[in-house]
Amino acid sequence: MKLSFLGTRGYTEITTRRHRRHSAMIVGYDGHRVMVDCGEDWMGRVQALHPHAIVLTHAHPDHAWGLQAGAPCPVFATRESWAHLPYEIADRRIVVPRRPVRIAGITFEAFPVEHSTRAPAVGYRVTAGGLAIFYVPDLVYIYERHAALSGVRLYVGDGATVTRPLVRRRGRTLIGHTPMRTQLGWCQKEGVPGAIFTHCGTEVITADERRLGARLRAMAQERGVAAAIAHDGLSLTLRA
Ligand SMILES: [Zn+2]
Ligand SMILES: [Zn+2]
Protein backbone atom coordinates (compact mmCIF):
# COMPACT_ATOMS: atom_id res chain seq x y z
CA MET A 1 0.00 0.00 0.00
CA LYS A 2 1.36 3.40 -0.95
CA LEU A 3 0.23 6.59 0.78
CA SER A 4 0.86 9.89 -0.98
CA PHE A 5 0.19 13.02 1.02
CA LEU A 6 -0.99 15.54 -1.54
CA GLY A 7 -1.78 18.20 1.03
CA THR A 8 -1.28 18.45 4.79
CA ARG A 9 -2.67 21.87 5.73
CA GLY A 10 -5.66 22.11 8.04
CA TYR A 11 -8.27 24.83 8.28
CA THR A 12 -5.87 27.75 8.55
CA GLU A 13 -4.97 30.56 6.16
CA ILE A 14 -1.25 30.20 6.83
CA THR A 15 0.65 28.18 4.27
CA THR A 16 4.25 27.12 3.89
CA ARG A 17 6.05 25.09 1.26
CA ARG A 18 5.67 21.99 3.43
CA HIS A 19 1.99 22.56 4.14
CA ARG A 20 0.62 24.36 1.14
CA ARG A 21 -2.61 22.59 0.32
CA HIS A 22 -5.62 21.27 2.20
CA SER A 23 -5.14 17.81 3.61
CA ALA A 24 -5.74 15.09 1.04
CA MET A 25 -4.14 11.73 0.47
CA ILE A 26 -3.96 9.13 -2.29
CA VAL A 27 -4.08 5.48 -1.27
CA GLY A 28 -2.46 3.42 -3.96
CA TYR A 29 -2.63 -0.33 -4.26
CA ASP A 30 -2.13 -2.70 -7.19
CA GLY A 31 -2.33 0.08 -9.78
CA HIS A 32 -5.39 1.71 -8.23
CA ARG A 33 -5.52 5.18 -6.75
CA VAL A 34 -8.17 6.37 -4.33
CA MET A 35 -8.12 9.97 -3.16
CA VAL A 36 -9.28 10.68 0.38
CA ASP A 37 -10.69 14.18 0.83
CA CYS A 38 -10.66 17.03 -1.65
CA GLY A 39 -10.76 20.48 -0.06
CA GLU A 40 -11.19 23.86 -1.76
CA ASP A 41 -7.52 23.99 -2.67
CA TRP A 42 -7.96 21.07 -5.02
CA MET A 43 -10.58 22.78 -7.14
CA GLY A 44 -9.50 22.49 -10.77
CA ARG A 45 -6.59 20.21 -9.86
CA VAL A 46 -8.43 16.93 -9.37
CA GLN A 47 -8.57 15.82 -13.02
CA ALA A 48 -4.77 15.84 -13.31
CA LEU A 49 -4.49 13.43 -10.36
CA HIS A 50 -6.48 10.74 -12.21
CA PRO A 51 -8.01 9.12 -9.13
CA HIS A 52 -10.14 6.03 -9.67
CA ALA A 53 -12.43 7.20 -6.86
CA ILE A 54 -12.65 9.92 -4.21
CA VAL A 55 -13.73 9.24 -0.63
CA LEU A 56 -14.74 12.11 1.68
CA THR A 57 -14.48 12.23 5.48
CA HIS A 58 -16.91 15.13 5.96
CA ALA A 59 -18.50 18.14 4.30
CA HIS A 60 -16.24 20.94 5.62
CA PRO A 61 -14.75 23.24 2.92
CA ASP A 62 -11.17 22.12 3.60
CA HIS A 63 -12.15 18.47 2.97
CA ALA A 64 -14.83 18.46 0.33
CA TRP A 65 -15.31 21.73 -1.50
CA GLY A 66 -12.76 21.05 -4.21
CA LEU A 67 -15.41 19.15 -6.15
CA GLN A 68 -17.72 22.08 -6.84
CA ALA A 69 -16.82 21.93 -10.53
CA GLY A 70 -17.46 18.16 -10.67
CA ALA A 71 -15.37 15.02 -10.27
CA PRO A 72 -13.65 12.77 -12.82
CA CYS A 73 -14.65 9.60 -10.95
CA PRO A 74 -17.19 8.22 -8.44
CA VAL A 75 -17.30 10.07 -5.12
CA PHE A 76 -18.06 8.26 -1.85
CA ALA A 77 -19.41 9.94 1.28
CA THR A 78 -21.91 9.26 4.02
CA ARG A 79 -25.56 10.23 3.59
CA GLU A 80 -25.05 12.96 6.20
CA SER A 81 -22.12 14.43 4.28
CA TRP A 82 -24.07 14.47 1.03
CA ALA A 83 -26.88 16.33 2.81
CA HIS A 84 -24.44 19.08 3.79
CA LEU A 85 -22.53 19.41 0.52
CA PRO A 86 -23.38 22.48 -1.56
CA TYR A 87 -23.01 20.72 -4.92
CA GLU A 88 -24.17 17.72 -6.92
CA ILE A 89 -21.94 14.97 -8.29
CA ALA A 90 -22.99 12.84 -11.24
CA ASP A 91 -21.65 9.58 -9.81
CA ARG A 92 -22.32 9.93 -6.11
CA ARG A 93 -22.08 6.88 -3.86
CA ILE A 94 -23.20 6.42 -0.30
CA VAL A 95 -20.93 5.06 2.40
CA VAL A 96 -22.70 3.44 5.34
CA PRO A 97 -20.72 3.66 8.60
CA ARG A 98 -19.34 0.33 9.81
CA ARG A 99 -20.14 -1.36 6.51
CA PRO A 100 -16.85 -2.00 4.65
CA VAL A 101 -16.96 -1.17 0.96
CA ARG A 102 -14.45 -2.19 -1.71
CA ILE A 103 -13.37 0.77 -3.80
CA ALA A 104 -10.95 0.06 -6.67
CA GLY A 105 -9.65 -3.04 -4.86
CA ILE A 106 -9.13 -1.20 -1.55
CA THR A 107 -11.48 -1.72 1.40
CA PHE A 108 -12.79 1.36 3.22
CA GLU A 109 -14.75 1.15 6.45
CA ALA A 110 -16.15 4.40 7.84
CA PHE A 111 -16.16 4.99 11.60
CA PRO A 112 -18.17 7.95 12.92
CA VAL A 113 -16.11 10.43 14.92
CA GLU A 114 -17.02 13.42 17.10
CA HIS A 115 -15.93 16.62 15.33
CA SER A 116 -18.76 18.83 14.08
CA THR A 117 -22.52 19.03 14.57
CA ARG A 118 -23.09 20.63 11.17
CA ALA A 119 -20.79 18.37 9.16
CA PRO A 120 -20.77 14.92 10.83
CA ALA A 121 -17.41 13.30 10.18
CA VAL A 122 -15.99 9.81 9.80
CA GLY A 123 -12.53 8.31 9.80
CA TYR A 124 -11.66 5.44 7.47
CA ARG A 125 -10.08 2.13 8.24
CA VAL A 126 -8.40 1.36 4.93
CA THR A 127 -7.34 -2.21 4.19
CA ALA A 128 -5.42 -3.63 1.23
CA GLY A 129 -2.99 -6.52 0.79
CA GLY A 130 -3.38 -7.68 4.39
CA LEU A 131 -2.46 -4.27 5.84
CA ALA A 132 -4.67 -1.73 7.60
CA ILE A 133 -4.29 1.99 8.24
CA PHE A 134 -6.69 4.50 9.77
CA TYR A 135 -7.17 7.97 8.27
CA VAL A 136 -8.86 10.65 10.36
CA PRO A 137 -7.82 14.24 9.66
CA ASP A 138 -10.37 15.98 11.93
CA LEU A 139 -11.71 14.67 15.23
CA VAL A 140 -12.38 15.02 18.93
CA TYR A 141 -12.68 11.26 19.40
CA ILE A 142 -13.62 8.01 17.66
CA TYR A 143 -16.81 6.43 19.01
CA GLU A 144 -15.71 2.84 18.42
CA ARG A 145 -12.00 3.33 18.85
CA HIS A 146 -11.04 -0.26 19.54
CA ALA A 147 -12.76 -1.65 16.45
CA ALA A 148 -11.32 1.22 14.40
CA LEU A 149 -7.70 0.86 15.47
CA SER A 150 -7.13 -2.77 16.36
CA GLY A 151 -4.53 -4.32 14.07
CA VAL A 152 -3.82 -0.98 12.39
CA ARG A 153 -0.22 -0.45 11.22
CA LEU A 154 -0.36 3.32 10.80
CA TYR A 155 -2.66 5.94 12.30
CA VAL A 156 -2.94 9.04 10.11
CA GLY A 157 -4.32 11.65 12.46
CA ASP A 158 -5.37 15.24 13.12
CA GLY A 159 -2.41 17.63 13.35
CA ALA A 160 -4.40 20.73 14.28
CA THR A 161 -2.74 21.00 17.70
CA VAL A 162 0.09 19.38 19.67
CA THR A 163 -1.00 19.45 23.33
CA ARG A 164 -3.66 22.15 23.65
CA PRO A 165 -7.19 20.89 22.93
CA LEU A 166 -9.14 22.88 20.34
CA VAL A 167 -12.42 21.50 21.60
CA ARG A 168 -15.65 23.38 22.31
CA ARG A 169 -18.96 22.19 23.65
CA ARG A 170 -22.03 22.75 21.55
CA GLY A 171 -25.16 21.45 23.25
CA ARG A 172 -24.49 17.86 24.16
CA THR A 173 -21.68 17.34 21.70
CA LEU A 174 -18.04 18.32 21.44
CA ILE A 175 -16.67 19.98 18.35
CA GLY A 176 -13.16 20.67 17.16
CA HIS A 177 -9.80 18.93 17.31
CA THR A 178 -8.07 16.76 19.86
CA PRO A 179 -4.31 17.22 20.40
CA MET A 180 -1.75 14.89 18.86
CA ARG A 181 -0.64 13.90 22.36
CA THR A 182 -4.08 12.43 23.13
CA GLN A 183 -4.15 10.62 19.79
CA LEU A 184 -0.75 9.07 20.55
CA GLY A 185 -2.29 7.80 23.80
CA TRP A 186 -4.99 6.03 21.78
CA CYS A 187 -2.33 4.44 19.57
CA GLN A 188 -0.57 3.21 22.69
CA LYS A 189 -3.78 1.73 24.13
CA GLU A 190 -4.75 0.02 20.88
CA GLY A 191 -1.25 -1.21 20.03
CA VAL A 192 -0.82 0.90 16.88
CA PRO A 193 2.95 1.11 16.26
CA GLY A 194 3.08 4.19 14.02
CA ALA A 195 1.35 7.57 13.73
CA ILE A 196 1.68 10.36 11.22
CA PHE A 197 -0.14 13.66 11.46
CA THR A 198 -1.72 15.61 8.62
CA HIS A 199 -4.23 18.53 8.62
CA CYS A 200 -1.58 20.67 10.32
CA GLY A 201 -2.78 23.66 12.27
CA THR A 202 -1.19 27.05 12.85
CA GLU A 203 0.79 25.72 15.83
CA VAL A 204 2.57 23.21 13.59
CA ILE A 205 2.87 25.32 10.47
CA THR A 206 4.43 28.29 12.27
CA ALA A 207 6.76 26.16 14.42
CA ASP A 208 10.38 25.29 13.83
CA GLU A 209 9.43 21.89 12.47
CA ARG A 210 12.67 20.16 13.36
CA ARG A 211 12.19 21.04 17.01
CA LEU A 212 8.51 20.27 16.93
CA GLY A 213 9.24 16.93 15.24
CA ALA A 214 11.75 16.05 17.96
CA ARG A 215 9.22 16.99 20.66
CA LEU A 216 6.54 14.87 19.00
CA ARG A 217 8.89 11.90 18.59
CA ALA A 218 9.80 12.06 22.28
CA MET A 219 6.12 12.26 23.26
CA ALA A 220 5.38 9.28 21.02
CA GLN A 221 8.36 7.26 22.20
CA GLU A 222 7.14 7.50 25.81
CA ARG A 223 4.01 5.78 24.54
CA GLY A 224 5.81 3.16 22.46
CA VAL A 225 4.74 4.75 19.17
CA ALA A 226 6.84 6.04 16.24
CA ALA A 227 5.43 9.37 15.10
CA ALA A 228 6.06 12.05 12.49
CA ILE A 229 4.42 15.06 10.89
CA ALA A 230 3.50 14.65 7.23
CA HIS A 231 4.21 17.28 4.59
CA ASP A 232 2.92 17.93 1.09
CA GLY A 233 4.50 15.50 -1.36
CA LEU A 234 5.44 12.86 1.21
CA SER A 235 5.02 9.25 0.06
CA LEU A 236 5.16 6.15 2.21
CA THR A 237 5.14 2.55 1.11
CA LEU A 238 3.81 0.04 3.65
CA ARG A 239 4.29 -3.68 3.24
CA ALA A 240 2.43 -6.45 5.03
ZN1 LIG B 1 -10.47 20.24 8.50
ZN1 LIG C 1 -13.63 19.56 9.80
mmCIF file of C-alpha atoms in Angstrom, residues 4-218:
data_model
loop_
_atom_site.group_PDB
_atom_site.id
_atom_site.type_symbol
_atom_site.label_atom_id
_atom_site.label_comp_id
_atom_site.label_asym_id
_atom_site.label_seq_id
_atom_site.Cartn_x
_atom_site.Cartn_y
_atom_site.Cartn_z
ATOM 1 C CA SER A 4 0.863 9.893 -0.985
ATOM 2 C CA PHE A 5 0.193 13.024 1.020
ATOM 3 C CA LEU A 6 -0.990 15.541 -1.537
ATOM 4 C CA GLY A 7 -1.782 18.203 1.031
ATOM 5 C CA THR A 8 -1.277 18.455 4.791
ATOM 6 C CA ARG A 9 -2.672 21.869 5.728
ATOM 7 C CA GLY A 10 -5.656 22.110 8.043
ATOM 8 C CA TYR A 11 -8.267 24.834 8.278
ATOM 9 C CA THR A 12 -5.870 27.752 8.553
ATOM 10 C CA GLU A 13 -4.968 30.561 6.164
ATOM 11 C CA ILE A 14 -1.252 30.203 6.828
ATOM 12 C CA THR A 15 0.654 28.185 4.271
ATOM 13 C CA THR A 16 4.248 27.118 3.889
ATOM 14 C CA ARG A 17 6.051 25.093 1.263
ATOM 15 C CA ARG A 18 5.668 21.987 3.434
ATOM 16 C CA HIS A 19 1.993 22.565 4.138
ATOM 17 C CA ARG A 20 0.616 24.360 1.136
ATOM 18 C CA ARG A 21 -2.615 22.592 0.318
ATOM 19 C CA HIS A 22 -5.618 21.267 2.197
ATOM 20 C CA SER A 23 -5.136 17.814 3.607
ATOM 21 C CA ALA A 24 -5.737 15.089 1.042
ATOM 22 C CA MET A 25 -4.142 11.728 0.467
ATOM 23 C CA ILE A 26 -3.956 9.131 -2.287
ATOM 24 C CA VAL A 27 -4.081 5.483 -1.274
ATOM 25 C CA GLY A 28 -2.464 3.422 -3.962
ATOM 26 C CA TYR A 29 -2.631 -0.330 -4.263
ATOM 27 C CA ASP A 30 -2.128 -2.695 -7.194
ATOM 28 C CA GLY A 31 -2.329 0.082 -9.784
ATOM 29 C CA HIS A 32 -5.391 1.714 -8.234
ATOM 30 C CA ARG A 33 -5.517 5.185 -6.747
ATOM 31 C CA VAL A 34 -8.175 6.368 -4.328
ATOM 32 C CA MET A 35 -8.116 9.974 -3.158
ATOM 33 C CA VAL A 36 -9.276 10.676 0.384
ATOM 34 C CA ASP A 37 -10.692 14.185 0.827
ATOM 35 C CA CYS A 38 -10.657 17.027 -1.647
ATOM 36 C CA GLY A 39 -10.760 20.481 -0.061
ATOM 37 C CA GLU A 40 -11.192 23.860 -1.760
ATOM 38 C CA ASP A 41 -7.524 23.992 -2.673
ATOM 39 C CA TRP A 42 -7.959 21.074 -5.020
ATOM 40 C CA MET A 43 -10.579 22.784 -7.136
ATOM 41 C CA GLY A 44 -9.501 22.490 -10.767
ATOM 42 C CA ARG A 45 -6.589 20.213 -9.857
ATOM 43 C CA VAL A 46 -8.427 16.934 -9.369
ATOM 44 C CA GLN A 47 -8.573 15.815 -13.020
ATOM 45 C CA ALA A 48 -4.771 15.842 -13.305
ATOM 46 C CA LEU A 49 -4.489 13.434 -10.361
ATOM 47 C CA HIS A 50 -6.483 10.742 -12.211
ATOM 48 C CA PRO A 51 -8.006 9.123 -9.131
ATOM 49 C CA HIS A 52 -10.144 6.029 -9.669
ATOM 50 C CA ALA A 53 -12.430 7.197 -6.856
ATOM 51 C CA ILE A 54 -12.652 9.919 -4.214
ATOM 52 C CA VAL A 55 -13.730 9.237 -0.628
ATOM 53 C CA LEU A 56 -14.743 12.107 1.678
ATOM 54 C CA THR A 57 -14.476 12.234 5.483
ATOM 55 C CA HIS A 58 -16.913 15.132 5.963
ATOM 56 C CA ALA A 59 -18.495 18.142 4.302
ATOM 57 C CA HIS A 60 -16.241 20.943 5.618
ATOM 58 C CA PRO A 61 -14.752 23.237 2.922
ATOM 59 C CA ASP A 62 -11.168 22.116 3.599
ATOM 60 C CA HIS A 63 -12.147 18.471 2.969
ATOM 61 C CA ALA A 64 -14.833 18.459 0.330
ATOM 62 C CA TRP A 65 -15.313 21.729 -1.495
ATOM 63 C CA GLY A 66 -12.756 21.047 -4.208
ATOM 64 C CA LEU A 67 -15.412 19.149 -6.151
ATOM 65 C CA GLN A 68 -17.715 22.083 -6.842
ATOM 66 C CA ALA A 69 -16.817 21.932 -10.528
ATOM 67 C CA GLY A 70 -17.457 18.162 -10.667
ATOM 68 C CA ALA A 71 -15.373 15.023 -10.268
ATOM 69 C CA PRO A 72 -13.654 12.771 -12.823
ATOM 70 C CA CYS A 73 -14.655 9.598 -10.953
ATOM 71 C CA PRO A 74 -17.190 8.216 -8.443
ATOM 72 C CA VAL A 75 -17.300 10.074 -5.124
ATOM 73 C CA PHE A 76 -18.063 8.255 -1.854
ATOM 74 C CA ALA A 77 -19.415 9.944 1.283
ATOM 75 C CA THR A 78 -21.909 9.264 4.024
ATOM 76 C CA ARG A 79 -25.557 10.232 3.594
ATOM 77 C CA GLU A 80 -25.051 12.959 6.199
ATOM 78 C CA SER A 81 -22.122 14.432 4.282
ATOM 79 C CA TRP A 82 -24.073 14.475 1.031
ATOM 80 C CA ALA A 83 -26.880 16.330 2.808
ATOM 81 C CA HIS A 84 -24.440 19.083 3.794
ATOM 82 C CA LEU A 85 -22.535 19.415 0.524
ATOM 83 C CA PRO A 86 -23.385 22.483 -1.565
ATOM 84 C CA TYR A 87 -23.014 20.716 -4.924
ATOM 85 C CA GLU A 88 -24.171 17.723 -6.919
ATOM 86 C CA ILE A 89 -21.941 14.974 -8.287
ATOM 87 C CA ALA A 90 -22.991 12.836 -11.239
ATOM 88 C CA ASP A 91 -21.648 9.580 -9.813
ATOM 89 C CA ARG A 92 -22.321 9.925 -6.109
ATOM 90 C CA ARG A 93 -22.075 6.882 -3.864
ATOM 91 C CA ILE A 94 -23.202 6.423 -0.300
ATOM 92 C CA VAL A 95 -20.933 5.063 2.403
ATOM 93 C CA VAL A 96 -22.698 3.442 5.339
ATOM 94 C CA PRO A 97 -20.722 3.656 8.605
ATOM 95 C CA ARG A 98 -19.344 0.327 9.812
ATOM 96 C CA ARG A 99 -20.137 -1.357 6.511
ATOM 97 C CA PRO A 100 -16.852 -2.003 4.653
ATOM 98 C CA VAL A 101 -16.959 -1.174 0.964
ATOM 99 C CA ARG A 102 -14.454 -2.193 -1.708
ATOM 100 C CA ILE A 103 -13.371 0.768 -3.802
ATOM 101 C CA ALA A 104 -10.945 0.057 -6.668
ATOM 102 C CA GLY A 105 -9.646 -3.039 -4.858
ATOM 103 C CA ILE A 106 -9.128 -1.202 -1.551
ATOM 104 C CA THR A 107 -11.481 -1.716 1.398
ATOM 105 C CA PHE A 108 -12.788 1.364 3.220
ATOM 106 C CA GLU A 109 -14.752 1.150 6.450
ATOM 107 C CA ALA A 110 -16.155 4.400 7.839
ATOM 108 C CA PHE A 111 -16.159 4.988 11.600
ATOM 109 C CA PRO A 112 -18.165 7.951 12.925
ATOM 110 C CA VAL A 113 -16.109 10.433 14.922
ATOM 111 C CA GLU A 114 -17.017 13.417 17.095
ATOM 112 C CA HIS A 115 -15.931 16.623 15.334
ATOM 113 C CA SER A 116 -18.761 18.830 14.079
ATOM 114 C CA THR A 117 -22.516 19.029 14.570
ATOM 115 C CA ARG A 118 -23.090 20.625 11.172
ATOM 116 C CA ALA A 119 -20.793 18.367 9.163
ATOM 117 C CA PRO A 120 -20.769 14.923 10.830
ATOM 118 C CA ALA A 121 -17.409 13.302 10.178
ATOM 119 C CA VAL A 122 -15.995 9.811 9.803
ATOM 120 C CA GLY A 123 -12.525 8.309 9.795
ATOM 121 C CA TYR A 124 -11.663 5.437 7.470
ATOM 122 C CA ARG A 125 -10.085 2.131 8.239
ATOM 123 C CA VAL A 126 -8.401 1.360 4.933
ATOM 124 C CA THR A 127 -7.336 -2.211 4.188
ATOM 125 C CA ALA A 128 -5.416 -3.634 1.229
ATOM 126 C CA GLY A 129 -2.987 -6.516 0.790
ATOM 127 C CA GLY A 130 -3.382 -7.684 4.394
ATOM 128 C CA LEU A 131 -2.460 -4.274 5.838
ATOM 129 C CA ALA A 132 -4.669 -1.726 7.599
ATOM 130 C CA ILE A 133 -4.286 1.995 8.237
ATOM 131 C CA PHE A 134 -6.690 4.501 9.772
ATOM 132 C CA TYR A 135 -7.168 7.971 8.274
ATOM 133 C CA VAL A 136 -8.858 10.651 10.358
ATOM 134 C CA PRO A 137 -7.821 14.235 9.663
ATOM 135 C CA ASP A 138 -10.375 15.975 11.932
ATOM 136 C CA LEU A 139 -11.707 14.666 15.227
ATOM 137 C CA VAL A 140 -12.380 15.023 18.929
ATOM 138 C CA TYR A 141 -12.684 11.256 19.397
ATOM 139 C CA ILE A 142 -13.620 8.010 17.657
ATOM 140 C CA TYR A 143 -16.810 6.429 19.010
ATOM 141 C CA GLU A 144 -15.709 2.844 18.420
ATOM 142 C CA ARG A 145 -12.001 3.328 18.854
ATOM 143 C CA HIS A 146 -11.040 -0.256 19.544
ATOM 144 C CA ALA A 147 -12.755 -1.645 16.446
ATOM 145 C CA ALA A 148 -11.323 1.221 14.398
ATOM 146 C CA LEU A 149 -7.697 0.859 15.473
ATOM 147 C CA SER A 150 -7.129 -2.774 16.361
ATOM 148 C CA GLY A 151 -4.532 -4.317 14.067
ATOM 149 C CA VAL A 152 -3.823 -0.982 12.389
ATOM 150 C CA ARG A 153 -0.220 -0.451 11.215
ATOM 151 C CA LEU A 154 -0.360 3.317 10.799
ATOM 152 C CA TYR A 155 -2.665 5.939 12.297
ATOM 153 C CA VAL A 156 -2.941 9.038 10.107
ATOM 154 C CA GLY A 157 -4.317 11.654 12.461
ATOM 155 C CA ASP A 158 -5.365 15.236 13.124
ATOM 156 C CA GLY A 159 -2.408 17.625 13.354
ATOM 157 C CA ALA A 160 -4.398 20.728 14.283
ATOM 158 C CA THR A 161 -2.740 20.998 17.699
ATOM 159 C CA VAL A 162 0.095 19.384 19.668
ATOM 160 C CA THR A 163 -0.996 19.445 23.330
ATOM 161 C CA ARG A 164 -3.658 22.153 23.654
ATOM 162 C CA PRO A 165 -7.191 20.887 22.932
ATOM 163 C CA LEU A 166 -9.144 22.884 20.337
ATOM 164 C CA VAL A 167 -12.423 21.502 21.596
ATOM 165 C CA ARG A 168 -15.650 23.377 22.313
ATOM 166 C CA ARG A 169 -18.957 22.191 23.647
ATOM 167 C CA ARG A 170 -22.032 22.752 21.547
ATOM 168 C CA GLY A 171 -25.157 21.447 23.246
ATOM 169 C CA ARG A 172 -24.492 17.860 24.163
ATOM 170 C CA THR A 173 -21.676 17.339 21.699
ATOM 171 C CA LEU A 174 -18.038 18.323 21.443
ATOM 172 C CA ILE A 175 -16.674 19.977 18.345
ATOM 173 C CA GLY A 176 -13.160 20.673 17.164
ATOM 174 C CA HIS A 177 -9.798 18.930 17.315
ATOM 175 C CA THR A 178 -8.073 16.764 19.863
ATOM 176 C CA PRO A 179 -4.312 17.216 20.399
ATOM 177 C CA MET A 180 -1.752 14.891 18.861
ATOM 178 C CA ARG A 181 -0.636 13.900 22.359
ATOM 179 C CA THR A 182 -4.076 12.432 23.129
ATOM 180 C CA GLN A 183 -4.149 10.618 19.787
ATOM 181 C CA LEU A 184 -0.754 9.072 20.550
ATOM 182 C CA GLY A 185 -2.290 7.800 23.799
ATOM 183 C CA TRP A 186 -4.994 6.033 21.777
ATOM 184 C CA CYS A 187 -2.330 4.445 19.568
ATOM 185 C CA GLN A 188 -0.569 3.207 22.687
ATOM 186 C CA LYS A 189 -3.782 1.731 24.126
ATOM 187 C CA GLU A 190 -4.755 0.016 20.881
ATOM 188 C CA GLY A 191 -1.247 -1.210 20.027
ATOM 189 C CA VAL A 192 -0.816 0.895 16.884
ATOM 190 C CA PRO A 193 2.953 1.105 16.256
ATOM 191 C CA GLY A 194 3.078 4.191 14.022
ATOM 192 C CA ALA A 195 1.350 7.569 13.732
ATOM 193 C CA ILE A 196 1.677 10.359 11.222
ATOM 194 C CA PHE A 197 -0.136 13.658 11.465
ATOM 195 C CA THR A 198 -1.717 15.610 8.621
ATOM 196 C CA HIS A 199 -4.231 18.526 8.625
ATOM 197 C CA CYS A 200 -1.580 20.667 10.321
ATOM 198 C CA GLY A 201 -2.780 23.665 12.271
ATOM 199 C CA THR A 202 -1.190 27.054 12.853
ATOM 200 C CA GLU A 203 0.785 25.721 15.831
ATOM 201 C CA VAL A 204 2.569 23.211 13.594
ATOM 202 C CA ILE A 205 2.874 25.318 10.470
ATOM 203 C CA THR A 206 4.434 28.289 12.270
ATOM 204 C CA ALA A 207 6.762 26.160 14.423
ATOM 205 C CA ASP A 208 10.380 25.291 13.828
ATOM 206 C CA GLU A 209 9.432 21.895 12.471
ATOM 207 C CA ARG A 210 12.673 20.157 13.361
ATOM 208 C CA ARG A 211 12.190 21.040 17.012
ATOM 209 C CA LEU A 212 8.515 20.271 16.932
ATOM 210 C CA GLY A 213 9.237 16.934 15.236
ATOM 211 C CA ALA A 214 11.747 16.050 17.958
ATOM 212 C CA ARG A 215 9.217 16.988 20.664
ATOM 213 C CA LEU A 216 6.544 14.866 19.000
ATOM 214 C CA ARG A 217 8.888 11.900 18.587
ATOM 215 C CA ALA A 218 9.802 12.057 22.278
#
